[in-house]
PDB file of C-alpha atoms in Angstrom:
ATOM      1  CA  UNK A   1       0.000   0.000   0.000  1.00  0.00           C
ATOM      2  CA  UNK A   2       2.944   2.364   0.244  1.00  0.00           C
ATOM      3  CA  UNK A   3       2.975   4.480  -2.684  1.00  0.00           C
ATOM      4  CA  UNK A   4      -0.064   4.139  -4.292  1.00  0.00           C
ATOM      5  CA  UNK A   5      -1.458   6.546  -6.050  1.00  0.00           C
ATOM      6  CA  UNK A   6      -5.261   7.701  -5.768  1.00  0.00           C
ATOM      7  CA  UNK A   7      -5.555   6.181  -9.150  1.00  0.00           C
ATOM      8  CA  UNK A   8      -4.895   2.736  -8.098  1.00  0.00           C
ATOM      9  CA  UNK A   9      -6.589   3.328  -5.117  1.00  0.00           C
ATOM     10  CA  UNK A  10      -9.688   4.037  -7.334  1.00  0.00           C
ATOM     11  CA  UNK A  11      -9.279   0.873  -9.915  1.00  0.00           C
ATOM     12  CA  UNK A  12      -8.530  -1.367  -6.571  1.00  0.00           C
ATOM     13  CA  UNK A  13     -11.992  -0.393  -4.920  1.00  0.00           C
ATOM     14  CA  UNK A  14     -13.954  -0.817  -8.377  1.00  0.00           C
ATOM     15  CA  UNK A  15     -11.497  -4.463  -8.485  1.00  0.00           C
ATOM     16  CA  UNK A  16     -13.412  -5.207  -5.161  1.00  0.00           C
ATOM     17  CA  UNK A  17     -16.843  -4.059  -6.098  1.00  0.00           C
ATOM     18  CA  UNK A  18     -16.806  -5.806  -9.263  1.00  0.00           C
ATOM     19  CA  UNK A  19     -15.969  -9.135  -8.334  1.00  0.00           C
ATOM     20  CA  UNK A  20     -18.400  -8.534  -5.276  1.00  0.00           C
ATOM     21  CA  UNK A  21     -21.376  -8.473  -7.645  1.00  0.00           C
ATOM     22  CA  UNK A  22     -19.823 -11.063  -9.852  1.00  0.00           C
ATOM     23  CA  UNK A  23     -20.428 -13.668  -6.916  1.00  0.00           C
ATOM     24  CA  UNK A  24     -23.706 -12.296  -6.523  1.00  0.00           C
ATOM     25  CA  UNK A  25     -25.087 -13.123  -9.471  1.00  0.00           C
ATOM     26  CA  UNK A  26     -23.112 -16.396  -9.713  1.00  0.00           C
ATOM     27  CA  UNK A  27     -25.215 -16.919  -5.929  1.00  0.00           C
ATOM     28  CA  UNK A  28     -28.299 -16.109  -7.687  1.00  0.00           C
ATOM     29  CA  UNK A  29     -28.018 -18.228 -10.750  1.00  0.00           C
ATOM     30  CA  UNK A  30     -26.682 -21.391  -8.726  1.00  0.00           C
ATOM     31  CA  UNK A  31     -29.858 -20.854  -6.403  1.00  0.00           C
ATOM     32  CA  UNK A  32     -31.998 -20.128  -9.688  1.00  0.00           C
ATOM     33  CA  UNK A  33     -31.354 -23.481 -11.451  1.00  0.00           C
ATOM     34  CA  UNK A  34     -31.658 -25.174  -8.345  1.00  0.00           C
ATOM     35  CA  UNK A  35     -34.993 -24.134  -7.350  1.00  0.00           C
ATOM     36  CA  UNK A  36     -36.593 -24.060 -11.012  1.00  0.00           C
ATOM     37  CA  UNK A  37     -34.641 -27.729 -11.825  1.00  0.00           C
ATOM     38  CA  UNK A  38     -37.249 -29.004  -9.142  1.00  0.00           C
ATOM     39  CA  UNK A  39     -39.982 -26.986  -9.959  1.00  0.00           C
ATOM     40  CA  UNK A  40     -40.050 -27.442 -13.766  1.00  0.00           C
ATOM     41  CA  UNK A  41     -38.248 -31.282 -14.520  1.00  0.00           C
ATOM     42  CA  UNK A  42     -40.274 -33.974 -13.464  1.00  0.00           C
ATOM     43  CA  UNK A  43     -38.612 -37.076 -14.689  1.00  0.00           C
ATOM     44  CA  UNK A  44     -35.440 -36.045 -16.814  1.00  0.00           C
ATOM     45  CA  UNK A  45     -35.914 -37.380 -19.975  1.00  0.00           C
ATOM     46  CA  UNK A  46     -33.729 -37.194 -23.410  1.00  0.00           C
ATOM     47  CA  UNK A  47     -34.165 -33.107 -23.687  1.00  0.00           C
ATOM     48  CA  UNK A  48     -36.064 -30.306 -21.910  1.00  0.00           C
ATOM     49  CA  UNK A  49     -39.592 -30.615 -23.817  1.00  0.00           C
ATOM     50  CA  UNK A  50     -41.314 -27.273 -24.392  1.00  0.00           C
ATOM     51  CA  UNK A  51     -43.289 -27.360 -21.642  1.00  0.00           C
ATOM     52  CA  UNK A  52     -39.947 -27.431 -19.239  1.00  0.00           C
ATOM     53  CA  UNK A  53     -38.495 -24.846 -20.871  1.00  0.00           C
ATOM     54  CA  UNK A  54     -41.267 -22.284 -21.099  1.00  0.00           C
ATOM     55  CA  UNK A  55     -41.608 -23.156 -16.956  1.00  0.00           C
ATOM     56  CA  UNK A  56     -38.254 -22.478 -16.778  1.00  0.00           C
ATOM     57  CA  UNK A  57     -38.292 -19.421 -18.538  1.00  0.00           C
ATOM     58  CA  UNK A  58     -41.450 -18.863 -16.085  1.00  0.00           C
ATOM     59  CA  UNK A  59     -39.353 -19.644 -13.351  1.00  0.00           C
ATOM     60  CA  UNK A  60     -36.397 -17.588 -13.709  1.00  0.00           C
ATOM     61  CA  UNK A  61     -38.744 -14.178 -13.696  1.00  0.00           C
ATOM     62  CA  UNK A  62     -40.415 -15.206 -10.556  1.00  0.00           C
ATOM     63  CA  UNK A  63     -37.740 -16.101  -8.788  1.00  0.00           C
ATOM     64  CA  UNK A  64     -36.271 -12.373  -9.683  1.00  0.00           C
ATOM     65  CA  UNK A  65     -39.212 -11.207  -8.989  1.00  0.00           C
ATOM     66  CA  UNK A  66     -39.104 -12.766  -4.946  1.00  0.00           C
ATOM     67  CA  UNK A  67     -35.699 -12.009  -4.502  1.00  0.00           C
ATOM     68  CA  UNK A  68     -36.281  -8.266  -5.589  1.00  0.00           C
ATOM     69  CA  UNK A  69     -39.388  -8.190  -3.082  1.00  0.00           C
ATOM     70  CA  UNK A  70     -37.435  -9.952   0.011  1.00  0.00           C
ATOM     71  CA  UNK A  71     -35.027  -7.439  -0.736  1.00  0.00           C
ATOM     72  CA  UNK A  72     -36.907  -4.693  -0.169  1.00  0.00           C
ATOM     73  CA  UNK A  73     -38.983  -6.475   2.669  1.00  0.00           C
ATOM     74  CA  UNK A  74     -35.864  -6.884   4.217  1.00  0.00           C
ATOM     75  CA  UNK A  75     -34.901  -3.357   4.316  1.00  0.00           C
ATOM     76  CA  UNK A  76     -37.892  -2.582   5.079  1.00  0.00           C
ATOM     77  CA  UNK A  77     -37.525  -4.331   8.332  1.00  0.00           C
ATOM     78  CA  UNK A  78     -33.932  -3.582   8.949  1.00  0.00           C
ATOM     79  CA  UNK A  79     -35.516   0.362   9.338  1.00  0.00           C
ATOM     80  CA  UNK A  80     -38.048  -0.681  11.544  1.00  0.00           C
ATOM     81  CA  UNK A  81     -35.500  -2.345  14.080  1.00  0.00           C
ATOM     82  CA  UNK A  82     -33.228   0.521  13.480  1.00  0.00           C
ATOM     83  CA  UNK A  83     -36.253   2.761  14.807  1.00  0.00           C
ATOM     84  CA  UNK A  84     -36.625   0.906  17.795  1.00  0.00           C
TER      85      UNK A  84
ATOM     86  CA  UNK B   1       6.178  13.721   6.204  1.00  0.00           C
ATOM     87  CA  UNK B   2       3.458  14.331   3.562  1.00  0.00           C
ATOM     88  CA  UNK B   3       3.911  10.687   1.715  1.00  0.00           C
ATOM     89  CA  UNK B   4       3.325   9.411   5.675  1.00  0.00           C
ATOM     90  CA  UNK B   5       0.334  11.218   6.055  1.00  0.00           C
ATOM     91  CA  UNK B   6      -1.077  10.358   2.132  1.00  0.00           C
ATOM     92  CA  UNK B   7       0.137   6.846   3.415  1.00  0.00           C
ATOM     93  CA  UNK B   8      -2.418   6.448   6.584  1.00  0.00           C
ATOM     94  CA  UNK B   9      -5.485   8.287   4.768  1.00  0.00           C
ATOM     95  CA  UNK B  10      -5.507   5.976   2.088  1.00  0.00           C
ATOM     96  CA  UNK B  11      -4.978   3.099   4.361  1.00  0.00           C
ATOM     97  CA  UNK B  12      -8.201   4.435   6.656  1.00  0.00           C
ATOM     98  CA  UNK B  13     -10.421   4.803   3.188  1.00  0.00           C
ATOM     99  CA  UNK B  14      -9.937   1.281   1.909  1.00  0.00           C
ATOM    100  CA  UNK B  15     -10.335   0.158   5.638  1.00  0.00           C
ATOM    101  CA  UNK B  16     -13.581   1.775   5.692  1.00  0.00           C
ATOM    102  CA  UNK B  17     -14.400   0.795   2.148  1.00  0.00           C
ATOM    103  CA  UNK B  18     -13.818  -2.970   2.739  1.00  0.00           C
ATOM    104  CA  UNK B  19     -16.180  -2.562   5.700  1.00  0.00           C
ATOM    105  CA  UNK B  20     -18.990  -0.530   3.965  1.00  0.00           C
ATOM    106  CA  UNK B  21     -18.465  -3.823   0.789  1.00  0.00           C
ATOM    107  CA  UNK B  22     -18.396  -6.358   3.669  1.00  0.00           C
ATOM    108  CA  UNK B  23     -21.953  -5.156   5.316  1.00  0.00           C
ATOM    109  CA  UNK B  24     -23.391  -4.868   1.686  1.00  0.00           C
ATOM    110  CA  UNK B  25     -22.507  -9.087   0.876  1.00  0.00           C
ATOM    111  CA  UNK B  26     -23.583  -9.772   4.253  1.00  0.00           C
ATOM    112  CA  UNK B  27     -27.090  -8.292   3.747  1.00  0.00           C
ATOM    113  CA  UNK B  28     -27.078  -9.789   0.005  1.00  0.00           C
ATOM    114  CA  UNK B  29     -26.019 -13.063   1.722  1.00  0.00           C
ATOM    115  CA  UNK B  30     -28.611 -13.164   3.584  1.00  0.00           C
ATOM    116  CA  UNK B  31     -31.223 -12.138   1.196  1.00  0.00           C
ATOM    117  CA  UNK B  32     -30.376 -15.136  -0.702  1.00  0.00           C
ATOM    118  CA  UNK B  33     -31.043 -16.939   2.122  1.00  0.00           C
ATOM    119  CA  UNK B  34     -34.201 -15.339   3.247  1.00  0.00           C
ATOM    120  CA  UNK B  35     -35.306 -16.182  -1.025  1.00  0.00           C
ATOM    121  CA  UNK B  36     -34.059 -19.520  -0.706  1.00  0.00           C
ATOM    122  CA  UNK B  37     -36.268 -20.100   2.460  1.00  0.00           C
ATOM    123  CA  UNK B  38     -39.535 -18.489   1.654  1.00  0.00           C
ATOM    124  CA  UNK B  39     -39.515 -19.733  -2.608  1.00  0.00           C
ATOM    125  CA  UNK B  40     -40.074 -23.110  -0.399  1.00  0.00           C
ATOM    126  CA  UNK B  41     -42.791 -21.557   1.367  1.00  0.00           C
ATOM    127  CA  UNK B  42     -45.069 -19.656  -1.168  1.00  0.00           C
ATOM    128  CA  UNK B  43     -44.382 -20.237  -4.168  1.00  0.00           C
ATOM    129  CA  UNK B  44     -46.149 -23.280  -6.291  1.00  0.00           C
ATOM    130  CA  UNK B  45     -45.961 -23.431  -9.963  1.00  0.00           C
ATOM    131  CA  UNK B  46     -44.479 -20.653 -11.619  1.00  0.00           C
ATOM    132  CA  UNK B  47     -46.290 -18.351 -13.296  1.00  0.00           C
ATOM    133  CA  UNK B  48     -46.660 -15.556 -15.223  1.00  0.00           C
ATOM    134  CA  UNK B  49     -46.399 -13.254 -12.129  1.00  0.00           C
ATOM    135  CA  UNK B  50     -46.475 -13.348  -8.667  1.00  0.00           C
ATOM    136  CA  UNK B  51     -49.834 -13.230  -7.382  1.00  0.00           C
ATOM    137  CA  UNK B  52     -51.312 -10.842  -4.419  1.00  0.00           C
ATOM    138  CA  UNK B  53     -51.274 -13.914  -2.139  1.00  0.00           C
ATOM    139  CA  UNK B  54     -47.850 -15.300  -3.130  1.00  0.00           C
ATOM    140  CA  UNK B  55     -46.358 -11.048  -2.509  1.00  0.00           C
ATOM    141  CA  UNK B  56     -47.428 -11.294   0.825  1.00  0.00           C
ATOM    142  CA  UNK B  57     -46.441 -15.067   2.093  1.00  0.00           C
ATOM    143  CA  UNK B  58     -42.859 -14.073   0.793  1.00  0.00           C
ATOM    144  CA  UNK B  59     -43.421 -10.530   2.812  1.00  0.00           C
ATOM    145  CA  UNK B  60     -44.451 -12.385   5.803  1.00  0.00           C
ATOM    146  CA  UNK B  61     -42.022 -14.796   5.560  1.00  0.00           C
ATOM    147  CA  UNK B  62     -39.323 -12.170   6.474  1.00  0.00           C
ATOM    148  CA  UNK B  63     -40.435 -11.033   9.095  1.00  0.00           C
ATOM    149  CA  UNK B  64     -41.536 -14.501  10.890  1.00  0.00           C
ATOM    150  CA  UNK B  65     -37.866 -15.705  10.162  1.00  0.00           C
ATOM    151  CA  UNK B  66     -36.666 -12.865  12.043  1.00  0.00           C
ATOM    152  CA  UNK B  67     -38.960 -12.891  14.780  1.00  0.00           C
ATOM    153  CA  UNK B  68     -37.786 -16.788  14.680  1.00  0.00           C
ATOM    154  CA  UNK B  69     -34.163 -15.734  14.922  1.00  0.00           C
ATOM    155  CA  UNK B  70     -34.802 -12.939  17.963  1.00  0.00           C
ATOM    156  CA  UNK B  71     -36.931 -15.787  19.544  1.00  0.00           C
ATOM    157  CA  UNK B  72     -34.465 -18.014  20.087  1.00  0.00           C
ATOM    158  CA  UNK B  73     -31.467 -16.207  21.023  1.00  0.00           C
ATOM    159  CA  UNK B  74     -33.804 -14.757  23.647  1.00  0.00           C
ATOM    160  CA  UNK B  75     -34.742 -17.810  24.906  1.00  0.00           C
ATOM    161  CA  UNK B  76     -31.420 -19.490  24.965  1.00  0.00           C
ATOM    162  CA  UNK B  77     -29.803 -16.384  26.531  1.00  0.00           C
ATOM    163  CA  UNK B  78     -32.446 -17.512  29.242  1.00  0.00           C
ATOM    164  CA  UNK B  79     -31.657 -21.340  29.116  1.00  0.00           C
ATOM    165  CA  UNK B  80     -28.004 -20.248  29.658  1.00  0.00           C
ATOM    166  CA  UNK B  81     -28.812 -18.238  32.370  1.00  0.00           C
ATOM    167  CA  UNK B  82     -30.742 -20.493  34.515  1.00  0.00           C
ATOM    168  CA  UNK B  83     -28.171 -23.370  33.677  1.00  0.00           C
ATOM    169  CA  UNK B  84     -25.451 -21.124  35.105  1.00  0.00           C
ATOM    170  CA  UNK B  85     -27.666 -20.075  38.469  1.00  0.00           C
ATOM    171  CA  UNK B  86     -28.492 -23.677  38.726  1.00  0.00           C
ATOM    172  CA  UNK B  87     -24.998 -25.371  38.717  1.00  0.00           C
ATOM    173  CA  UNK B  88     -24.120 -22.138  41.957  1.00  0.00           C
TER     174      UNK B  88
END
């Protein structure tokens, strides 16, 4: 850290952001498949028949959707406690 | 003398950086966890949207898991205590 320059200082903080939301969304899309594997494949057969595939498609929207409201029921919450 | 001090203030603002990043993955950590959870709880077949009902089991669901959470360490910060009182 001796030395450095605010420059690097600014590329080494958007370094850490970056790969902060990079695991993020690799989180979410590991979770994603996960959850709408077992909600939209019954029995895997040979390929992913229409029907899968349009639930999947389904799938990945609501799960977005949920996660975007927990989020903001979550904050929601958080400023409630905070008030207390 | 002036590389010193340029040498401590950038030190302090990535400290506090990393700290302000840390506090941001540990709330989207546990919003994963909290979606994770309540997807098991409320929602059935997907859809084309979530429905009125489905918005507020996942709303709910929040807030029970935290009430949950405070629950528990209440009551176990009690079960400690009266083990400690006991074993005097």
């Amino acid at each position: 850290m001796a030395g450095m320059t605010s420059v690097e200082k600014g590329e080494l903080m958007e370094q850490v952001k970056q790969q902060i939301q990079v695991a993020n969304a690799q989180e979410l899309l590991t979770k994603m498949t996960e959850k709408c594997f077992k909600k939209c494949v019954g029995k895997p057969g040979t390929s992913l028949d229409s029907s899968e595939q349009k639930c999947i498609s389904m799938c990945m929207d609501r799960f977005m959707d949920s996660w975007n409201l927990i989020s903001r029921a979550y904050g929601q919450r958080l400023q409630r406690e905070s008030k207390m | 003398m002036s590389d010193y001090e340029n040498l401590s203030g950038n030190e302090k603002e990535l400290q506090e950086f990393l700290m302000i990043e840390k506090q941001k993955a540990q709330v989207n950590a546990q919003i994963h966890e909290f979606n994770e959870i309540c997807w098991e709880k409320c929602i059935g077949k997907p859809s084309t949207k979530l429905d009125h009902a489905t918005e507020t089991c996942l709303s709910n669901c929040v807030d029970r898991f935290i009430d949950t959470s405070l629950l528990i360490t209440q009551r176990f910060a009690q079960m400690l205590q009266k083990q400690s009182s006991g074993g005097m």
